[in-house]
C-alpha positions as a LaTeX table, in Angstrom:
\begin{tabular}{lrrr}
\hline
Residue & $x$ (\AA) & $y$ (\AA) & $z$ (\AA) \\
\hline
Unk1 & 5.25 & 0.77 & $-31.38$ \\
Unk2 & 3.94 & 4.17 & $-30.43$ \\
Unk3 & 0.39 & 2.68 & $-30.88$ \\
Unk4 & 1.19 & $-0.14$ & $-28.46$ \\
Unk5 & 2.50 & 1.96 & $-25.79$ \\
Unk6 & $-0.79$ & 4.11 & $-26.16$ \\
Unk7 & $-2.85$ & 1.24 & $-25.87$ \\
Unk8 & $-1.03$ & 0.03 & $-22.89$ \\
Unk9 & $-1.27$ & 3.40 & $-21.04$ \\
Unk10 & $-4.78$ & 3.30 & $-21.71$ \\
Unk11 & $-5.42$ & $-0.10$ & $-20.32$ \\
Unk12 & $-3.25$ & 1.06 & $-17.06$ \\
Unk13 & $-5.61$ & 4.03 & $-16.91$ \\
Unk14 & $-9.01$ & 1.93 & $-17.09$ \\
Unk15 & $-7.27$ & $-0.41$ & $-14.54$ \\
Unk16 & $-6.42$ & 2.18 & $-11.87$ \\
Unk17 & $-10.08$ & 3.86 & $-12.54$ \\
Unk18 & $-11.57$ & 0.45 & $-12.04$ \\
Unk19 & $-9.39$ & $-0.32$ & $-8.93$ \\
Unk20 & $-10.50$ & 3.13 & $-7.41$ \\
Unk21 & $-14.00$ & 2.18 & $-7.63$ \\
Unk22 & $-13.48$ & $-1.46$ & $-6.39$ \\
Unk23 & $-11.74$ & 0.13 & $-3.41$ \\
Unk24 & $-14.56$ & 2.45 & $-2.77$ \\
Unk25 & $-17.33$ & $-0.46$ & $-2.90$ \\
Unk26 & $-14.78$ & $-2.14$ & $-0.38$ \\
Unk27 & $-14.36$ & 0.60 & 2.16 \\
Unk28 & $-17.89$ & 1.27 & 2.22 \\
Unk29 & $-18.82$ & $-2.28$ & 2.91 \\
Unk30 & $-16.26$ & $-2.26$ & 5.63 \\
Unk31 & $-17.84$ & 1.10 & 7.21 \\
Unk32 & $-21.34$ & 0.34 & 6.48 \\
Unk33 & $-21.60$ & $-3.43$ & 7.38 \\
Unk34 & $-19.04$ & $-3.71$ & 10.21 \\
Unk35 & $-17.28$ & $-0.63$ & 11.44 \\
Unk36 & $-20.18$ & 1.47 & 12.21 \\
Unk37 & $-22.73$ & $-1.18$ & 13.62 \\
Unk38 & $-20.03$ & $-2.34$ & 15.76 \\
Unk39 & $-18.71$ & 1.20 & 16.86 \\
Unk40 & $-15.18$ & 0.50 & 15.60 \\
Unk41 & $-12.94$ & 3.34 & 14.26 \\
Unk42 & $-10.43$ & 2.97 & 11.28 \\
Unk43 & $-7.11$ & 4.34 & 11.18 \\
Unk44 & $-5.82$ & 7.82 & 9.75 \\
Unk45 & $-8.24$ & 10.26 & 7.92 \\
Unk46 & $-11.03$ & 7.77 & 7.60 \\
Unk47 & $-10.93$ & 7.47 & 11.50 \\
Unk48 & $-10.99$ & 11.08 & 11.79 \\
Unk49 & $-14.02$ & 11.29 & 9.58 \\
Unk50 & $-15.87$ & 8.66 & 11.39 \\
Unk51 & $-15.07$ & 10.65 & 14.75 \\
Unk52 & $-16.24$ & 13.79 & 13.51 \\
Unk53 & $-19.47$ & 12.04 & 12.34 \\
Unk54 & $-20.25$ & 10.44 & 15.36 \\
Unk55 & $-19.38$ & 13.84 & 17.56 \\
Unk56 & $-21.82$ & 15.84 & 15.14 \\
Unk57 & $-24.63$ & 13.11 & 15.06 \\
Unk58 & $-26.97$ & 14.88 & 17.46 \\
Unk59 & $-25.80$ & 18.51 & 16.34 \\
Unk60 & $-27.88$ & 20.79 & 14.14 \\
Unk61 & $-25.49$ & 20.18 & 11.23 \\
Unk62 & $-24.48$ & 16.91 & 10.97 \\
Unk63 & $-21.01$ & 16.22 & 9.33 \\
Unk64 & $-21.43$ & 12.76 & 7.88 \\
Unk65 & $-18.32$ & 10.36 & 7.74 \\
Unk66 & $-18.61$ & 10.14 & 3.96 \\
Unk67 & $-18.77$ & 14.12 & 3.62 \\
Unk68 & $-15.82$ & 14.20 & 6.04 \\
Unk69 & $-14.02$ & 11.88 & 4.43 \\
Unk70 & $-13.48$ & 13.84 & 1.27 \\
Unk71 & $-13.40$ & 17.26 & 2.97 \\
Unk72 & $-10.41$ & 16.29 & 5.21 \\
Unk73 & $-8.33$ & 14.92 & 2.23 \\
Unk74 & $-8.56$ & 18.15 & 0.08 \\
Unk75 & $-5.60$ & 19.61 & 1.95 \\
Unk76 & $-3.52$ & 16.53 & 1.23 \\
Unk77 & $-4.74$ & 16.46 & $-2.60$ \\
Unk78 & $-3.00$ & 19.92 & $-2.90$ \\
Unk79 & 0.05 & 18.81 & $-1.26$ \\
Unk80 & $-0.01$ & 15.68 & $-3.81$ \\
Unk81 & $-0.91$ & 17.84 & $-6.77$ \\
Unk82 & 2.39 & 19.93 & $-5.94$ \\
Unk83 & 4.69 & 17.41 & $-4.66$ \\
Unk84 & 4.12 & 14.04 & $-5.99$ \\
Unk85 & 2.14 & 14.15 & $-9.33$ \\
Unk86 & $-0.81$ & 15.23 & $-11.32$ \\
Unk87 & $-1.86$ & 11.89 & $-12.60$ \\
Unk88 & $-1.09$ & 10.45 & $-9.11$ \\
Unk89 & $-3.30$ & 12.86 & $-7.57$ \\
Unk90 & $-6.37$ & 12.83 & $-9.97$ \\
Unk91 & $-6.31$ & 8.87 & $-9.37$ \\
Unk92 & $-6.38$ & 9.71 & $-5.68$ \\
Unk93 & $-9.05$ & 12.26 & $-6.03$ \\
Unk94 & $-11.16$ & 9.51 & $-7.62$ \\
Unk95 & $-10.45$ & 6.73 & $-5.02$ \\
Unk96 & $-11.63$ & 8.99 & $-2.06$ \\
Unk97 & $-14.48$ & 10.24 & $-4.17$ \\
Unk98 & $-15.80$ & 6.92 & $-4.77$ \\
Unk99 & $-15.48$ & 6.14 & $-1.21$ \\
Unk100 & $-17.36$ & 9.01 & $-0.06$ \\
Unk101 & $-19.99$ & 8.34 & $-2.63$ \\
Unk102 & $-20.24$ & 4.58 & $-2.00$ \\
Unk103 & $-20.29$ & 4.93 & 1.95 \\
Unk104 & $-23.19$ & 7.35 & 1.32 \\
Unk105 & $-25.10$ & 5.34 & $-1.33$ \\
Unk106 & $-24.90$ & 1.70 & 0.04 \\
Unk107 & $-27.42$ & 1.47 & 2.75 \\
Unk108 & $-25.81$ & 0.09 & 5.96 \\
Unk109 & $-26.72$ & $-3.55$ & 6.72 \\
Unk110 & $-25.69$ & $-4.42$ & 10.32 \\
Unk111 & $-25.02$ & $-8.17$ & 9.71 \\
Unk112 & $-23.69$ & $-8.22$ & 13.45 \\
Unk113 & $-22.92$ & $-6.06$ & 16.46 \\
Unk114 & $-20.28$ & $-8.15$ & 17.94 \\
Unk115 & $-17.36$ & $-5.71$ & 18.05 \\
Unk116 & $-14.61$ & $-8.45$ & 17.62 \\
Unk117 & $-16.33$ & $-9.76$ & 14.35 \\
Unk118 & $-16.69$ & $-6.14$ & 13.25 \\
Unk119 & $-13.26$ & $-5.32$ & 13.90 \\
Unk120 & $-11.66$ & $-8.39$ & 12.15 \\
Unk121 & $-13.92$ & $-8.45$ & 9.06 \\
Unk122 & $-14.08$ & $-4.62$ & 8.62 \\
Unk123 & $-10.21$ & $-4.42$ & 8.82 \\
Unk124 & $-9.75$ & $-7.45$ & 6.42 \\
Unk125 & $-11.98$ & $-5.96$ & 3.78 \\
Unk126 & $-10.76$ & $-2.65$ & 4.08 \\
Unk127 & $-6.93$ & $-3.59$ & 4.12 \\
Unk128 & $-7.42$ & $-5.86$ & 1.12 \\
Unk129 & $-8.92$ & $-2.65$ & $-0.84$ \\
Unk130 & $-6.41$ & $-0.37$ & 0.41 \\
Unk131 & $-3.53$ & $-2.97$ & $-0.58$ \\
Unk132 & $-5.19$ & $-3.65$ & $-3.90$ \\
Unk133 & $-5.16$ & 0.14 & $-4.66$ \\
Unk134 & $-1.54$ & 0.87 & $-3.68$ \\
Unk135 & $-0.66$ & $-2.14$ & $-5.70$ \\
Unk136 & $-2.17$ & $-0.84$ & $-8.74$ \\
Unk137 & $-0.29$ & 2.70 & $-8.32$ \\
Unk138 & $-3.01$ & 4.64 & $-6.71$ \\
Unk139 & $-3.24$ & 6.03 & $-3.31$ \\
Unk140 & $-6.38$ & 6.10 & $-0.89$ \\
Unk141 & $-5.52$ & 9.67 & 0.24 \\
Unk142 & $-5.14$ & 10.30 & 3.71 \\
Unk143 & $-1.66$ & 10.04 & 5.48 \\
Unk144 & $-0.53$ & 8.06 & 2.56 \\
Unk145 & $-0.09$ & 11.40 & 0.67 \\
Unk146 & 1.84 & 12.73 & 3.55 \\
Unk147 & 4.01 & 9.73 & 3.80 \\
Unk148 & 4.97 & 9.73 & 0.17 \\
Unk149 & 6.16 & 13.41 & 0.17 \\
Unk150 & 8.19 & 13.04 & 3.36 \\
Unk151 & 9.64 & 9.94 & 1.93 \\
Unk152 & 10.49 & 11.82 & $-1.65$ \\
Unk153 & 12.30 & 14.57 & 0.27 \\
Unk154 & 13.75 & 12.52 & 3.11 \\
Unk155 & 13.96 & 8.99 & 2.39 \\
Unk156 & 12.27 & 8.39 & 5.70 \\
Unk157 & 8.78 & 7.01 & 6.68 \\
Unk158 & 6.20 & 8.63 & 8.76 \\
Unk159 & 5.86 & 5.67 & 11.20 \\
Unk160 & 5.83 & 8.06 & 14.28 \\
Unk161 & 3.22 & 10.22 & 12.81 \\
Unk162 & 0.85 & 7.33 & 11.93 \\
Unk163 & 1.15 & 5.87 & 15.46 \\
Unk164 & 0.29 & 9.42 & 17.17 \\
Unk165 & $-2.58$ & 9.74 & 14.73 \\
Unk166 & $-4.10$ & 6.48 & 15.00 \\
Unk167 & $-3.43$ & 6.47 & 18.94 \\
Unk168 & $-5.35$ & 9.62 & 19.22 \\
Unk169 & $-8.45$ & 7.80 & 17.04 \\
Unk170 & $-7.88$ & 4.83 & 19.71 \\
Unk171 & $-8.36$ & 7.27 & 22.72 \\
Unk172 & $-11.40$ & 8.58 & 20.82 \\
Unk173 & $-12.95$ & 5.35 & 20.63 \\
Unk174 & $-12.54$ & 4.79 & 24.23 \\
Unk175 & $-14.01$ & 8.11 & 25.34 \\
Unk176 & $-16.94$ & 7.92 & 23.01 \\
Unk177 & $-18.02$ & 4.24 & 23.01 \\
Unk178 & $-16.40$ & 3.01 & 26.19 \\
Unk179 & $-12.66$ & 1.62 & 26.76 \\
Unk180 & $-13.38$ & $-1.79$ & 25.65 \\
Unk181 & $-14.06$ & $-0.36$ & 22.10 \\
Unk182 & $-10.53$ & 1.34 & 22.21 \\
Unk183 & $-9.10$ & $-2.05$ & 21.90 \\
Unk184 & $-11.36$ & $-3.32$ & 19.49 \\
Unk185 & $-10.36$ & $-0.21$ & 17.21 \\
Unk186 & $-6.66$ & $-1.15$ & 18.07 \\
Unk187 & $-7.04$ & $-4.74$ & 17.12 \\
Unk188 & $-9.07$ & $-3.46$ & 13.74 \\
Unk189 & $-6.05$ & $-1.04$ & 12.96 \\
Unk190 & $-3.49$ & $-3.77$ & 13.38 \\
Unk191 & $-5.50$ & $-6.26$ & 11.22 \\
Unk192 & $-6.05$ & $-3.44$ & 8.54 \\
Unk193 & $-2.19$ & $-2.74$ & 8.45 \\
Unk194 & $-1.26$ & $-6.56$ & 8.17 \\
Unk195 & $-3.68$ & $-7.35$ & 5.55 \\
Unk196 & $-2.47$ & $-4.19$ & 3.70 \\
Unk197 & 1.16 & $-5.50$ & 3.76 \\
Unk198 & 0.00 & $-9.13$ & 2.22 \\
Unk199 & $-1.40$ & $-7.40$ & $-0.56$ \\
Unk200 & 0.62 & $-4.61$ & $-1.16$ \\
Unk201 & 4.17 & $-5.91$ & $-1.72$ \\
Unk202 & 6.26 & $-3.27$ & $-2.87$ \\
Unk203 & 7.53 & $-2.02$ & 0.38 \\
Unk204 & 8.60 & $-5.49$ & 1.48 \\
Unk205 & 12.41 & $-5.98$ & 0.89 \\
Unk206 & 14.35 & $-8.92$ & $-0.20$ \\
Unk207 & 18.03 & $-9.63$ & $-0.53$ \\
Unk208 & 18.93 & $-11.50$ & $-3.39$ \\
Unk209 & 22.49 & $-13.84$ & $-3.89$ \\
Unk210 & 23.01 & $-15.13$ & $-7.44$ \\
Unk211 & 25.74 & $-17.51$ & $-7.94$ \\
Unk212 & 26.21 & $-17.77$ & $-11.60$ \\
Unk213 & 28.73 & $-18.44$ & $-14.60$ \\
Unk214 & 27.03 & $-15.77$ & $-16.87$ \\
Unk215 & 27.48 & $-12.69$ & $-14.59$ \\
Unk216 & 27.26 & $-10.06$ & $-17.54$ \\
Unk217 & 24.12 & $-11.58$ & $-19.02$ \\
Unk218 & 22.44 & $-11.81$ & $-15.66$ \\
Unk219 & 23.30 & $-8.36$ & $-14.82$ \\
Unk220 & 22.05 & $-7.03$ & $-17.90$ \\
Unk221 & 18.82 & $-8.86$ & $-17.90$ \\
Unk222 & 18.18 & $-7.78$ & $-14.22$ \\
Unk223 & 18.78 & $-4.09$ & $-14.97$ \\
Unk224 & 16.83 & $-3.98$ & $-18.02$ \\
Unk225 & 13.76 & $-5.34$ & $-16.39$ \\
Unk226 & 14.48 & $-3.45$ & $-12.89$ \\
Unk227 & 16.25 & $-0.26$ & $-11.77$ \\
Unk228 & 18.36 & $-2.25$ & $-9.21$ \\
Unk229 & 22.32 & $-1.87$ & $-8.39$ \\
Unk230 & 24.29 & $-5.07$ & $-8.29$ \\
Unk231 & 27.22 & $-5.81$ & $-6.22$ \\
Unk232 & 29.74 & $-8.17$ & $-8.09$ \\
Unk233 & 31.92 & $-10.57$ & $-6.14$ \\
Unk234 & 34.61 & $-12.34$ & $-8.50$ \\
Unk235 & 36.50 & $-15.15$ & $-8.10$ \\
Unk236 & 33.99 & $-17.49$ & $-6.26$ \\
Unk237 & 34.74 & $-21.40$ & $-6.57$ \\
Unk238 & 32.23 & $-24.32$ & $-6.82$ \\
Unk239 & 33.01 & $-26.88$ & $-4.30$ \\
Unk240 & 31.46 & $-29.72$ & $-6.41$ \\
Unk241 & 33.35 & $-29.03$ & $-9.80$ \\
Unk242 & 35.79 & $-26.23$ & $-8.58$ \\
Unk243 & 34.86 & $-24.20$ & $-11.54$ \\
Unk244 & 34.88 & $-20.54$ & $-11.40$ \\
Unk245 & 31.77 & $-18.44$ & $-10.53$ \\
Unk246 & 30.57 & $-15.02$ & $-9.75$ \\
Unk247 & 28.44 & $-13.80$ & $-7.02$ \\
Unk248 & 25.86 & $-11.15$ & $-7.35$ \\
Unk249 & 24.08 & $-9.52$ & $-4.69$ \\
Unk250 & 21.20 & $-7.18$ & $-4.97$ \\
Unk251 & 17.92 & $-5.86$ & $-3.00$ \\
Unk252 & 14.36 & $-5.99$ & $-4.81$ \\
Unk253 & 10.88 & $-5.56$ & $-3.45$ \\
Unk254 & 8.54 & $-8.56$ & $-3.42$ \\
Unk255 & 6.67 & $-7.07$ & $-5.98$ \\
Unk256 & 9.55 & $-7.29$ & $-8.45$ \\
Unk257 & 10.25 & $-11.15$ & $-7.57$ \\
Unk258 & 8.14 & $-12.28$ & $-10.52$ \\
Unk259 & 10.34 & $-9.99$ & $-12.87$ \\
Unk260 & 13.43 & $-11.27$ & $-11.16$ \\
Unk261 & 12.41 & $-15.07$ & $-11.99$ \\
Unk262 & 11.86 & $-14.26$ & $-15.71$ \\
Unk263 & 15.19 & $-12.50$ & $-15.85$ \\
Unk264 & 16.90 & $-15.44$ & $-14.53$ \\
Unk265 & 15.16 & $-18.00$ & $-16.85$ \\
Unk266 & 15.93 & $-15.71$ & $-19.69$ \\
Unk267 & 19.61 & $-14.97$ & $-18.63$ \\
Unk268 & 20.87 & $-18.20$ & $-16.71$ \\
Unk269 & 18.38 & $-20.89$ & $-15.80$ \\
Unk270 & 21.24 & $-23.01$ & $-13.96$ \\
Unk271 & 21.99 & $-20.15$ & $-11.86$ \\
Unk272 & 21.72 & $-20.59$ & $-8.06$ \\
Unk273 & 19.33 & $-17.82$ & $-6.50$ \\
Unk274 & 18.90 & $-17.52$ & $-2.83$ \\
Unk275 & 16.25 & $-14.87$ & $-1.55$ \\
Unk276 & 15.96 & $-13.52$ & 2.02 \\
Unk277 & 12.91 & $-11.96$ & 3.25 \\
Unk278 & 12.16 & $-8.80$ & 5.23 \\
Unk279 & 15.60 & $-7.26$ & 4.99 \\
Unk280 & 16.38 & $-3.78$ & 6.46 \\
Unk281 & 17.55 & $-0.99$ & 4.33 \\
Unk282 & 19.78 & 1.89 & 5.45 \\
Unk283 & 19.85 & 4.53 & 3.18 \\
Unk284 & 18.06 & 5.21 & $-0.10$ \\
Unk285 & 16.09 & 2.43 & $-1.99$ \\
Unk286 & 14.90 & 3.52 & $-5.43$ \\
Unk287 & 11.26 & 3.38 & $-5.67$ \\
Unk288 & 9.31 & 4.24 & $-8.87$ \\
Unk289 & 7.55 & 7.61 & $-8.97$ \\
Unk290 & 3.71 & 7.01 & $-8.37$ \\
\hline
\end{tabular}
């Protein structure tokens, strides 16, 4: 059993390292093939690194986007190491390092300079890479670490900080390249966020209602697979056969939906299960440590 757990841990680490490398390749393609040729800025720390790279392009010391992407993340690595976890931070460092190296190593290929095409395709590629990295339990650095730290201590997100930071990036794009490019960058940031949400589903909450005649079996099976609280409503009655049933309520993330399906097949395949998407949560919702 211990040997199996060691093999699974090694497999998980290899998967995370491979994902970090794959993310680095995707972000470099987005940057070198689309964003840079189209004068489009990304969101967060990546956008700030682009801005510094643009402003120092004609200076005696040019601070490249690849270099600044890693340098600007160093304080956040320290924060992640102290507040989140060592393994999580090591894989984050690997992901950011791969990104910086790949942006420098892969030669830019300007497929088009159309800013709308560059905004859409660059954001789609980067959003997919970021979502994939988060789905596999690694961060891509930047404001992710700050957000995880704040959420860990307060249970709140940093939506306002993200909004202000990205608004600054959009204004910078307008000042440097002209105001139409501010709108193109805003479009890119929006698409990047939407694609990332489509791939990374852990933050999407779903309310589950289960009508069952085997409540104990269902509860035990769900809680063995997922750390989720369940509310029990006794004394329900089926309108067709008038048999006694129990209603169970819980909230899961979309990422856990396959586990819920397996738990229901194992515990009560005849149960009626209703799932509502995009519910809003007030209070703390357990999320596993990264």
